Tab-separated table of C-alpha atoms in Angstrom:
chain	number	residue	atom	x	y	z
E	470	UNK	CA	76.360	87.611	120.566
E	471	UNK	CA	73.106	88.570	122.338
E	472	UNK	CA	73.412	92.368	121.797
E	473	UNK	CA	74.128	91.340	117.736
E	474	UNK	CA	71.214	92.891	115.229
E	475	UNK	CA	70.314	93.539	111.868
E	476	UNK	CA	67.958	95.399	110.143
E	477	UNK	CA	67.377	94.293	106.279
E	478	UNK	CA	65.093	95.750	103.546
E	479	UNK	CA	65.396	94.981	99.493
E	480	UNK	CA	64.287	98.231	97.481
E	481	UNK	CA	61.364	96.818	95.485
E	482	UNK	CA	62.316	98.862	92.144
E	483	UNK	CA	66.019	97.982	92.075
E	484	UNK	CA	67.082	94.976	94.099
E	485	UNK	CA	69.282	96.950	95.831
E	486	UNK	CA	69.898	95.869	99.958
E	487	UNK	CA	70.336	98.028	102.555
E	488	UNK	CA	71.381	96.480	105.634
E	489	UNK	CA	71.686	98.513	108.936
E	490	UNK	CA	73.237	95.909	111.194
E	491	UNK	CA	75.504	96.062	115.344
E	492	UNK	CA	77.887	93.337	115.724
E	493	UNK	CA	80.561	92.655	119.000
E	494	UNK	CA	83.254	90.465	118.790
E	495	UNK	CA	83.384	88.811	115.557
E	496	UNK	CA	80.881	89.551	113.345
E	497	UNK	CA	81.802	87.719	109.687
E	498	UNK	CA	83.938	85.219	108.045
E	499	UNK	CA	86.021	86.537	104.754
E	500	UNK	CA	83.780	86.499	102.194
E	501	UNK	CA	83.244	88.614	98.482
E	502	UNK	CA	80.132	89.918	97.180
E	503	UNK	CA	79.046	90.477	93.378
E	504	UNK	CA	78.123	94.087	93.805
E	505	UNK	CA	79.874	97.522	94.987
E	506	UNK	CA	79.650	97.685	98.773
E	507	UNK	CA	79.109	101.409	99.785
E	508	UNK	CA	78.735	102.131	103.351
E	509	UNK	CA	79.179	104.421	106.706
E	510	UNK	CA	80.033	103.243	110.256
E	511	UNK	CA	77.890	104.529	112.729
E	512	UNK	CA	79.422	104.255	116.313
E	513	UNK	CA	82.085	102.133	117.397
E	514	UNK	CA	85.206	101.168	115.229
E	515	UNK	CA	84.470	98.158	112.616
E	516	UNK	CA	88.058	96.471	111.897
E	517	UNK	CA	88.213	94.370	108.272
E	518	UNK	CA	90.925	93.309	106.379
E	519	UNK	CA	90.728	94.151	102.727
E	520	UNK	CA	93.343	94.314	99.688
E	521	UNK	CA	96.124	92.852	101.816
E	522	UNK	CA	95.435	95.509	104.386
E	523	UNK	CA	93.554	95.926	108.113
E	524	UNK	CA	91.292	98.620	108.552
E	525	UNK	CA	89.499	100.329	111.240
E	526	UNK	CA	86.425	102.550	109.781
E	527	UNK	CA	85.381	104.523	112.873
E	528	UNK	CA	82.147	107.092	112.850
E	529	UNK	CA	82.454	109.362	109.821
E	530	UNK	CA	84.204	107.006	107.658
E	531	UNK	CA	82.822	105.689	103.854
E	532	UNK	CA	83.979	102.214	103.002
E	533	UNK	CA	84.025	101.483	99.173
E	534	UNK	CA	84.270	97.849	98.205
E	535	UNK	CA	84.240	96.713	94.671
E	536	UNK	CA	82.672	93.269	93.591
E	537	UNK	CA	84.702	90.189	94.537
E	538	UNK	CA	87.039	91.721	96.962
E	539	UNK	CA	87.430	89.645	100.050
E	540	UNK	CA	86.460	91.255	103.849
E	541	UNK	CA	85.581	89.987	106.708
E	542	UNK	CA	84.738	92.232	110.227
E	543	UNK	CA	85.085	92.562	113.657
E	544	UNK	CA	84.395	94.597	116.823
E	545	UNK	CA	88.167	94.948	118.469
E	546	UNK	CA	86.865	96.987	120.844
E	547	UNK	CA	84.377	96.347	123.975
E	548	UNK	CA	80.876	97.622	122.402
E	549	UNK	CA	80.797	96.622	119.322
E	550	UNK	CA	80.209	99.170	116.169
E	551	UNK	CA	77.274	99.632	114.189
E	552	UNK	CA	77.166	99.995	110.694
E	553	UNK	CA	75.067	100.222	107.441
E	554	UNK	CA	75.339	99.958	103.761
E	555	UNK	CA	73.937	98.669	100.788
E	556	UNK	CA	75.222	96.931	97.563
E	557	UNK	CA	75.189	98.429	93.853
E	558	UNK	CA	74.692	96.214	90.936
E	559	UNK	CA	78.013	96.434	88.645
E	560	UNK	CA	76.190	96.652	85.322
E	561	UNK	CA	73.941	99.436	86.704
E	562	UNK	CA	76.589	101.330	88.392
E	563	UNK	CA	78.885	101.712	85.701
E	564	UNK	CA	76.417	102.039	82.927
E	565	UNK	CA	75.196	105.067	85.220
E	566	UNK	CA	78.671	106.400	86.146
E	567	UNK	CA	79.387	106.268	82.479
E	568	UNK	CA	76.399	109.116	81.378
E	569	UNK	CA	78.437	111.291	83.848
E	570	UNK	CA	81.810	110.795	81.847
E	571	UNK	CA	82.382	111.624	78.036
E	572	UNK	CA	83.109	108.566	75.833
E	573	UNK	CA	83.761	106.367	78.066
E	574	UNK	CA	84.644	102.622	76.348
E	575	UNK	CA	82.961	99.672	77.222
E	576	UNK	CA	85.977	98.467	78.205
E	577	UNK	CA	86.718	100.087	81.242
E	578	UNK	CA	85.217	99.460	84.895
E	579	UNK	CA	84.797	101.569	87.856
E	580	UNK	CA	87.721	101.558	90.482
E	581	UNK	CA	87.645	102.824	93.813
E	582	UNK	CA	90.761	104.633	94.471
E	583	UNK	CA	90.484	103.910	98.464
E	584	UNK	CA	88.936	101.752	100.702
E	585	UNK	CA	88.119	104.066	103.528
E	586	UNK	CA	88.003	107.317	103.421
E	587	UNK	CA	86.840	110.063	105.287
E	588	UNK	CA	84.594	112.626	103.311
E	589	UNK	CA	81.836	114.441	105.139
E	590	UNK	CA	80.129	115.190	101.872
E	591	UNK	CA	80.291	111.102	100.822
E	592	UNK	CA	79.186	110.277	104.048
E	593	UNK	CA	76.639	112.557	104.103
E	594	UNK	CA	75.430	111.389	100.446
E	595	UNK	CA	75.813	107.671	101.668
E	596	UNK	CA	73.056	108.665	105.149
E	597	UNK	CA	70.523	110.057	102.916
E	598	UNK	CA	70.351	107.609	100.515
E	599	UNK	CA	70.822	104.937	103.166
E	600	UNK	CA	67.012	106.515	104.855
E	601	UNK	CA	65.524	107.244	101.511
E	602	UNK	CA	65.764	103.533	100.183
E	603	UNK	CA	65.405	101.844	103.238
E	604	UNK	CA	62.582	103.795	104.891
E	605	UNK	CA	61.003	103.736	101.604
E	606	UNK	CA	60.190	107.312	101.141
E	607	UNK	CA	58.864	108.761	97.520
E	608	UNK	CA	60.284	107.464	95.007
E	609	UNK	CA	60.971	111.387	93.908
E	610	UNK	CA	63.298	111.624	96.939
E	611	UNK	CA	64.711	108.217	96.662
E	612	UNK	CA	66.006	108.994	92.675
E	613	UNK	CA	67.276	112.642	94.090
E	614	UNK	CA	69.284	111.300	97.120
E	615	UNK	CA	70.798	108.302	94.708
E	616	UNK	CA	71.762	110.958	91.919
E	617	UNK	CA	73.491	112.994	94.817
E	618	UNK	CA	75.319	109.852	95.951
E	619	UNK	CA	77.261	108.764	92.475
E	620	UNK	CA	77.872	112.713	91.903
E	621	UNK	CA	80.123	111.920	95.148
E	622	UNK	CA	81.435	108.598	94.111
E	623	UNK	CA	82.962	109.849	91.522
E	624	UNK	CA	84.951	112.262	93.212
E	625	UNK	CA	86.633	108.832	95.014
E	626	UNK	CA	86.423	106.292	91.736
E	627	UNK	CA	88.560	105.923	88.944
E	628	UNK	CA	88.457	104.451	85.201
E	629	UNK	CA	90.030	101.082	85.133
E	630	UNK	CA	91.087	99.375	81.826
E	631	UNK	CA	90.207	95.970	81.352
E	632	UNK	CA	92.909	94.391	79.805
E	633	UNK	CA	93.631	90.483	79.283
E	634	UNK	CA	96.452	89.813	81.401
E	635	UNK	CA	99.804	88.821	79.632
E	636	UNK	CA	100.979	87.274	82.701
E	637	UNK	CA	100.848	83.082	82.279
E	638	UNK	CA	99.761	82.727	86.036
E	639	UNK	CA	96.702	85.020	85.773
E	640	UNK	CA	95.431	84.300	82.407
E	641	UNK	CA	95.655	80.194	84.011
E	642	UNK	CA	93.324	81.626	87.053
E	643	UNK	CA	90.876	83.446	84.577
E	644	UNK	CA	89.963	80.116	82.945
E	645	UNK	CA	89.558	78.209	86.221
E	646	UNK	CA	87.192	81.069	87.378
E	647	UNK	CA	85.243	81.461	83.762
E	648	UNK	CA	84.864	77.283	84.434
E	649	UNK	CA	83.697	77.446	88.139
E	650	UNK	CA	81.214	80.497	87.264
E	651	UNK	CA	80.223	78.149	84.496
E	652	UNK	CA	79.822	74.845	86.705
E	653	UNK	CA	79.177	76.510	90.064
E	654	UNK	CA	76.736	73.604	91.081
E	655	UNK	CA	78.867	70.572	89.572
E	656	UNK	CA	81.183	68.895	91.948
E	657	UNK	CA	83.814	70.048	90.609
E	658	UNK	CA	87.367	68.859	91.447
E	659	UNK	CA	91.365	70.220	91.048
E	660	UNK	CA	92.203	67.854	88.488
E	661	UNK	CA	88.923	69.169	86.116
E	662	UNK	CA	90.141	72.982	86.814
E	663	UNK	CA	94.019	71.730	85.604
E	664	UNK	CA	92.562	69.927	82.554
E	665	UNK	CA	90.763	72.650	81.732
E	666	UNK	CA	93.648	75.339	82.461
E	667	UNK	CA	96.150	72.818	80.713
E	668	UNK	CA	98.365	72.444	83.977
E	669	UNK	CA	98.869	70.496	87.195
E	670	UNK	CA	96.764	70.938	90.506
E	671	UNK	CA	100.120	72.812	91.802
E	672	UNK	CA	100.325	75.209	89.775
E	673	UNK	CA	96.714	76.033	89.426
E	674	UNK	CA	96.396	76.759	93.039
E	675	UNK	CA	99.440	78.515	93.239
E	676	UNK	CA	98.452	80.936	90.128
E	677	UNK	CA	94.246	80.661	91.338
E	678	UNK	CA	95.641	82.388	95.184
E	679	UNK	CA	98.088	84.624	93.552
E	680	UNK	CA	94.901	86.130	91.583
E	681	UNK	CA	92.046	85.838	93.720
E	682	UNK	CA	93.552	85.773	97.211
E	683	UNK	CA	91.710	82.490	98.063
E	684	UNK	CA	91.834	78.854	97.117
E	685	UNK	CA	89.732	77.400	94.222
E	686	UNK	CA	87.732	75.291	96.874
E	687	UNK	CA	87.262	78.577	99.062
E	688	UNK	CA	86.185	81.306	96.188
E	689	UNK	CA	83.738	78.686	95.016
E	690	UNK	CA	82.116	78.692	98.392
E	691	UNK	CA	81.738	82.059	97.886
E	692	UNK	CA	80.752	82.258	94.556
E	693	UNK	CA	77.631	80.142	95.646
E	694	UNK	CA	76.763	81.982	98.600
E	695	UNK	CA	76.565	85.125	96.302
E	696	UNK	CA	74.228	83.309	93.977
E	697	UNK	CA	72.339	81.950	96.924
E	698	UNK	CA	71.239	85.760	97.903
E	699	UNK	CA	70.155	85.900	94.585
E	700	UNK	CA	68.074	82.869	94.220
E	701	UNK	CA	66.328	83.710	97.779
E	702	UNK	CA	65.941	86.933	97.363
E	703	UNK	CA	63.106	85.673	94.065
E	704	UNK	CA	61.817	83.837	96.364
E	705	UNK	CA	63.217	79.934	96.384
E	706	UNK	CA	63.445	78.101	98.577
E	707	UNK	CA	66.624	77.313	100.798
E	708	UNK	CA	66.406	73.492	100.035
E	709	UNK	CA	65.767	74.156	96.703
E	710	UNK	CA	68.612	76.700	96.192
E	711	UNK	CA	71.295	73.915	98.064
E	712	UNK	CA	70.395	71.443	95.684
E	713	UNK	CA	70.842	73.645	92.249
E	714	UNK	CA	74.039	75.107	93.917
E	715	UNK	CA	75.611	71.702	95.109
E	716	UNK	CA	75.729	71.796	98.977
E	717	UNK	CA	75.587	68.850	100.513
E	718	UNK	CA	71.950	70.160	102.079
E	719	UNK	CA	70.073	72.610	103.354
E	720	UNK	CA	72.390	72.697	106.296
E	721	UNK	CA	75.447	72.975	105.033
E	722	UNK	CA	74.175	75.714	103.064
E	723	UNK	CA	72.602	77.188	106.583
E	724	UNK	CA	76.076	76.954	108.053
E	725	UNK	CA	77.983	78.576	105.147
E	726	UNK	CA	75.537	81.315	104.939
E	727	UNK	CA	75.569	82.111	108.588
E	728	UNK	CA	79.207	82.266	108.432
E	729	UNK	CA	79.090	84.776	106.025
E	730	UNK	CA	76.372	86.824	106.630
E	731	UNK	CA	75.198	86.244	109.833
E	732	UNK	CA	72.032	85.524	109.068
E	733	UNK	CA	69.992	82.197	108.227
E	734	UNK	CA	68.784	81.601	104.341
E	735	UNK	CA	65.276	81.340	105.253
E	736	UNK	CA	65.231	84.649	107.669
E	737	UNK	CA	67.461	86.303	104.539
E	738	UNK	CA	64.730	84.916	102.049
E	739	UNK	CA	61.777	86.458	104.548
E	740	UNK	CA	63.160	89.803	104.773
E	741	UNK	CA	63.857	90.348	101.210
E	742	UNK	CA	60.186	88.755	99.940
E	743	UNK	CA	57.987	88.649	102.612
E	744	UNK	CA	57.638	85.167	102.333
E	745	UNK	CA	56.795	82.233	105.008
E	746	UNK	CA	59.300	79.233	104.829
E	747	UNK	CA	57.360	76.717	104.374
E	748	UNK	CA	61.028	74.025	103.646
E	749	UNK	CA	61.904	71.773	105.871
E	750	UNK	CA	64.101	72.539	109.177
């Protein structure tokens, strides 16, 4: 769309992206990301369809997304919505979260308890640190407005025990994942994932979807996209990063990303660096 924009800055002392962004009409495929998504809408109402549910997060709603759950987004009504947010690292969030709680095991993660939610103090929390990391203000400010923002979150998170599943089906869809994570830029086919998993292409798919909510084809995709932030955001190249993460070429990779993200890999690698693109087109 011509009125479509985005606005994207990487916080040089912890990685994490802030994204202020307007989209009409459609603006993103289904796709997961590897970090908590935290986030405000703006104006307009933003419609997405998250843990088997559709949402519409108008102006003074939070949406909470935790890593790998699938979203996508559109504008259902004429104008569009704007939005912004920004992505926490999982490691760092709960290691943080954790100094707030009192002996809290290793073994548990951090859950949000809704999706959307409408909290004037969370969105309030969310705003300020929103400015403070992406106008890059002193870094005095920045670490005050962040420590106000998970002193909200975890009034809307809860302590989630990770367990191995007894159930057949997901403990079969564990392994495939563990094996794609591990061979992300092999080409990888069914039959490896059921040799690995000790069953039949049927079955795996059928126990993979009931787990993940996508295909094994389909959450690979994804899985590389995520690592192809990562590798442009240090600063390779967007040929280079579709050859170590098996697309076919920089194109496909292009078309995948833009899908996703709605943005190119080389304009994603120049915001979050600086740097030209000197790959081929």
């Amino acid at each position: 769309m011509a009125n479509d924009w985005l606005e994207l800055r990487q916080h040089a002392d912890t990685g994490i992206e802030t994204i202020k962004a307007h989209f009409e009409g459609h603006a993103f495929d289904p796709h997961w990301h590897d970090s908590y998504l935290v986030g405000i809408t703006l104006s307009g109402t933003q419609q997405f369809h998250c843990r088997r549910q559709r949402y519409h997060s108008r102006p003074g709603d939070a949406f909470l997304l935790e890593p790998g759950e699938i979203h996508d987004g559109d504008a259902p009504v004429e104008g569009g919505f704007t939005y912004l947010t920004f992505y926490l690292d999982d490691r760092w969030l709960t290691d943080t979260l954790q100094g707030l709680y009192d002996a809290t095991p290793g073994s548990y993660s951090v859950h949000f308890a809704r999706t959307l939610t409408r909290s004037p103090q969370l969105v309030r929390a969310i705003g300020d640190t929103f400015s403070a990391l992406h106008n890059d203000e002193m870094k005095i400010v920045q670490q005050s407005t962040m420590d106000g923002l998970l002193a909200q979150i975890t009034a809307h998170c809860q302590w989630r025990k990770r367990v191995p599943s007894q159930i057949q089906s997901a403990a079969i869809a564990h392994r495939a994942r563990d094996y794609l994570y591990a061979h992300m830029g092999d080409n990888v086919g069914l039959s490896d994932l059921a040799a690995v998993t000790g069953t039949d292409r049927f079955t795996l798919t059928r126990c993979f979807k009931r787990e993940f909510h996508l295909a094994p084809h389909a959450w690979l995709i994804q899985l590389r996209l995520a690592k192809a932030r990562q590798y442009l955001a240090q600063g390779e190249q967007p040929a280079e990063v579709a050859a170590t993460l098996g697309f076919a070429d920089q194109s496909h990779l292009g078309r995948w990303f833009q899908r996703a993200y709605r943005i190119s890999p080389a304009h994603y690698r120049r915001l979050c660096t600086n740097l030209p693109d000197v790959s081929r087109k």
